[in-house]
Amino acid sequence: MLIYPNSSCLLVVDIQEKLAPAIHEAEAVVANARWLVEVAKLAKVPVLTSEQYPKGLGRTVKELRDVLPEDGYMEKLHFSCMSDPGCNEKINSLRPNQVIIVGMEAHVCVLQTAIQIKQQAREVFVVSDAVSSR
């Protein structure tokens, strides 16, 4: 299956300061996610970043903040990005046919986001070496 840059987006889900220490192989997840963000930018693929309750869980880790576009951040209070009205609107405004997902809490936030995006008849690619859980 091919990914088409002109009809896709990269979604970075909840790779946050207070989650990272508890995540299995967090350093590798962050490094792989960072690499994908850099590739996406080179290919002109839009990059969006969700932060689950940043007041409590902190911001996106510094290693990623350094390369993420400032206008792509979305705060959320739901596990799924698609259940949060602001995130849903921002993702849908890009009209992606394909969504590439990296992130933390693969068993909750990444999974629920992927399921709901798939329910919108979009292709979903969860990058296995750029997601993890506790």
mmCIF file of C-alpha atoms in Angstrom:
data_model
loop_
_atom_site.group_PDB
_atom_site.id
_atom_site.type_symbol
_atom_site.label_atom_id
_atom_site.label_comp_id
_atom_site.label_asym_id
_atom_site.label_seq_id
_atom_site.Cartn_x
_atom_site.Cartn_y
_atom_site.Cartn_z
ATOM 1 C CA MET A 1 0.000 0.000 0.000
ATOM 2 C CA LEU A 2 1.377 3.404 -0.965
ATOM 3 C CA ILE A 3 1.106 6.625 0.994
ATOM 4 C CA TYR A 4 0.371 9.716 -1.089
ATOM 5 C CA PRO A 5 1.859 12.952 0.328
ATOM 6 C CA ASN A 6 -0.735 15.224 -1.305
ATOM 7 C CA SER A 7 -3.646 13.457 0.414
ATOM 8 C CA SER A 8 -2.220 12.429 3.772
ATOM 9 C CA CYS A 9 -1.250 13.829 7.144
ATOM 10 C CA LEU A 10 0.968 12.716 10.001
ATOM 11 C CA LEU A 11 -0.718 12.702 13.403
ATOM 12 C CA VAL A 12 1.527 12.753 16.492
ATOM 13 C CA VAL A 13 -0.607 11.545 19.416
ATOM 14 C CA ASP A 14 0.219 12.496 23.010
ATOM 15 C CA ILE A 15 4.008 12.106 23.148
ATOM 16 C CA GLN A 16 4.126 14.145 26.341
ATOM 17 C CA GLU A 17 6.599 14.954 29.102
ATOM 18 C CA LYS A 18 4.802 13.250 31.984
ATOM 19 C CA LEU A 19 3.768 10.183 29.969
ATOM 20 C CA ALA A 20 7.166 9.442 28.423
ATOM 21 C CA PRO A 21 8.963 8.174 31.566
ATOM 22 C CA ALA A 22 6.379 5.389 31.983
ATOM 23 C CA ILE A 23 6.285 4.336 28.325
ATOM 24 C CA HIS A 24 8.037 1.175 27.132
ATOM 25 C CA GLU A 25 11.034 2.111 24.953
ATOM 26 C CA ALA A 26 10.053 5.782 24.973
ATOM 27 C CA GLU A 27 13.424 6.952 23.624
ATOM 28 C CA ALA A 28 13.047 4.815 20.497
ATOM 29 C CA VAL A 29 9.438 5.929 20.015
ATOM 30 C CA VAL A 30 10.461 9.589 20.253
ATOM 31 C CA ALA A 31 13.443 9.122 17.909
ATOM 32 C CA ASN A 32 11.340 7.297 15.310
ATOM 33 C CA ALA A 33 8.508 9.814 15.578
ATOM 34 C CA ARG A 34 10.982 12.673 15.165
ATOM 35 C CA TRP A 35 12.423 11.043 12.038
ATOM 36 C CA LEU A 36 8.920 10.654 10.576
ATOM 37 C CA VAL A 37 8.100 14.294 11.343
ATOM 38 C CA GLU A 38 11.248 15.392 9.517
ATOM 39 C CA VAL A 39 10.425 13.165 6.523
ATOM 40 C CA ALA A 40 6.832 14.444 6.473
ATOM 41 C CA LYS A 41 8.050 18.034 6.407
ATOM 42 C CA LEU A 42 10.400 17.255 3.494
ATOM 43 C CA ALA A 43 7.511 15.635 1.611
ATOM 44 C CA LYS A 44 5.211 18.559 2.495
ATOM 45 C CA VAL A 45 2.849 16.278 4.432
ATOM 46 C CA PRO A 46 0.921 18.250 7.073
ATOM 47 C CA VAL A 47 1.842 17.353 10.658
ATOM 48 C CA LEU A 48 -0.656 17.657 13.511
ATOM 49 C CA THR A 49 0.133 17.046 17.183
ATOM 50 C CA SER A 50 -2.322 16.232 19.952
ATOM 51 C CA GLU A 51 -1.695 16.876 23.626
ATOM 52 C CA GLN A 52 -3.944 15.122 26.145
ATOM 53 C CA TYR A 53 -4.684 17.538 29.018
ATOM 54 C CA PRO A 54 -1.301 19.337 28.848
ATOM 55 C CA LYS A 55 -1.876 21.090 32.192
ATOM 56 C CA GLY A 56 -1.635 17.699 33.877
ATOM 57 C CA LEU A 57 0.466 15.619 31.477
ATOM 58 C CA GLY A 58 2.837 18.317 30.268
ATOM 59 C CA ARG A 59 3.652 19.430 26.756
ATOM 60 C CA THR A 60 4.996 17.366 23.903
ATOM 61 C CA VAL A 61 8.541 16.216 24.723
ATOM 62 C CA LYS A 62 11.256 18.705 23.829
ATOM 63 C CA GLU A 63 12.940 16.349 21.347
ATOM 64 C CA LEU A 64 9.799 16.567 19.197
ATOM 65 C CA ARG A 65 8.783 20.155 19.939
ATOM 66 C CA ASP A 66 12.003 21.242 18.237
ATOM 67 C CA VAL A 67 10.794 19.905 14.865
ATOM 68 C CA LEU A 68 6.991 20.163 15.082
ATOM 69 C CA PRO A 69 5.110 22.987 13.360
ATOM 70 C CA GLU A 70 3.701 25.424 15.932
ATOM 71 C CA ASP A 71 0.383 25.755 14.113
ATOM 72 C CA GLY A 72 -0.261 21.999 14.303
ATOM 73 C CA TYR A 73 -0.864 21.638 18.050
ATOM 74 C CA MET A 74 -4.246 20.510 19.350
ATOM 75 C CA GLU A 75 -5.222 20.208 23.022
ATOM 76 C CA LYS A 76 -7.726 17.503 23.875
ATOM 77 C CA LEU A 77 -9.608 16.074 26.829
ATOM 78 C CA HIS A 78 -10.846 12.884 25.144
ATOM 79 C CA PHE A 79 -8.778 9.764 24.514
ATOM 80 C CA SER A 80 -9.513 9.845 20.774
ATOM 81 C CA CYS A 81 -8.507 12.883 18.766
ATOM 82 C CA MET A 82 -11.684 12.419 16.757
ATOM 83 C CA SER A 83 -13.911 12.628 19.864
ATOM 84 C CA ASP A 84 -12.560 16.086 20.636
ATOM 85 C CA PRO A 85 -14.412 18.710 18.555
ATOM 86 C CA GLY A 86 -11.371 20.957 18.056
ATOM 87 C CA CYS A 87 -9.052 18.126 17.021
ATOM 88 C CA ASN A 88 -11.687 16.561 14.799
ATOM 89 C CA GLU A 89 -12.263 19.867 13.028
ATOM 90 C CA LYS A 90 -8.542 20.514 12.507
ATOM 91 C CA ILE A 91 -7.909 17.020 11.127
ATOM 92 C CA ASN A 92 -10.976 17.143 8.878
ATOM 93 C CA SER A 93 -9.996 20.596 7.580
ATOM 94 C CA LEU A 94 -7.005 18.942 5.891
ATOM 95 C CA ARG A 95 -9.306 16.431 4.155
ATOM 96 C CA PRO A 96 -6.752 13.626 4.337
ATOM 97 C CA ASN A 97 -7.529 10.319 2.649
ATOM 98 C CA GLN A 98 -4.673 8.764 4.602
ATOM 99 C CA VAL A 99 -3.601 9.380 8.205
ATOM 100 C CA ILE A 100 -0.244 8.173 9.522
ATOM 101 C CA ILE A 101 -0.252 7.864 13.316
ATOM 102 C CA VAL A 102 2.596 7.817 15.832
ATOM 103 C CA GLY A 103 2.248 8.276 19.562
ATOM 104 C CA MET A 104 1.942 7.135 23.130
ATOM 105 C CA GLU A 105 -0.686 5.162 24.957
ATOM 106 C CA ALA A 106 -1.128 2.896 21.937
ATOM 107 C CA HIS A 107 -3.756 0.831 23.745
ATOM 108 C CA VAL A 108 -6.029 3.837 24.359
ATOM 109 C CA CYS A 109 -5.418 7.171 22.614
ATOM 110 C CA VAL A 110 -3.730 5.844 19.476
ATOM 111 C CA LEU A 111 -6.154 2.919 19.141
ATOM 112 C CA GLN A 112 -9.336 4.942 19.628
ATOM 113 C CA THR A 113 -8.112 7.648 17.254
ATOM 114 C CA ALA A 114 -7.225 5.063 14.589
ATOM 115 C CA ILE A 115 -10.601 3.319 14.898
ATOM 116 C CA GLN A 116 -12.557 6.550 14.563
ATOM 117 C CA ILE A 117 -10.503 7.744 11.592
ATOM 118 C CA LYS A 118 -11.053 4.367 9.914
ATOM 119 C CA GLN A 119 -14.806 4.755 10.541
ATOM 120 C CA GLN A 120 -14.623 7.916 8.406
ATOM 121 C CA ALA A 121 -13.576 5.730 5.440
ATOM 122 C CA ARG A 122 -9.962 6.898 5.585
ATOM 123 C CA GLU A 123 -6.843 4.771 5.391
ATOM 124 C CA VAL A 124 -4.939 4.574 8.666
ATOM 125 C CA PHE A 125 -1.275 3.680 9.083
ATOM 126 C CA VAL A 126 -0.099 3.116 12.671
ATOM 127 C CA VAL A 127 3.697 3.099 12.660
ATOM 128 C CA SER A 128 4.579 0.146 14.882
ATOM 129 C CA ASP A 129 8.037 1.341 15.935
ATOM 130 C CA ALA A 130 6.771 4.842 16.731
ATOM 131 C CA VAL A 131 3.963 3.873 19.140
ATOM 132 C CA SER A 132 4.050 2.345 22.608
ATOM 133 C CA SER A 133 2.290 2.056 25.962
ATOM 134 C CA ARG A 134 3.137 1.646 29.619
#
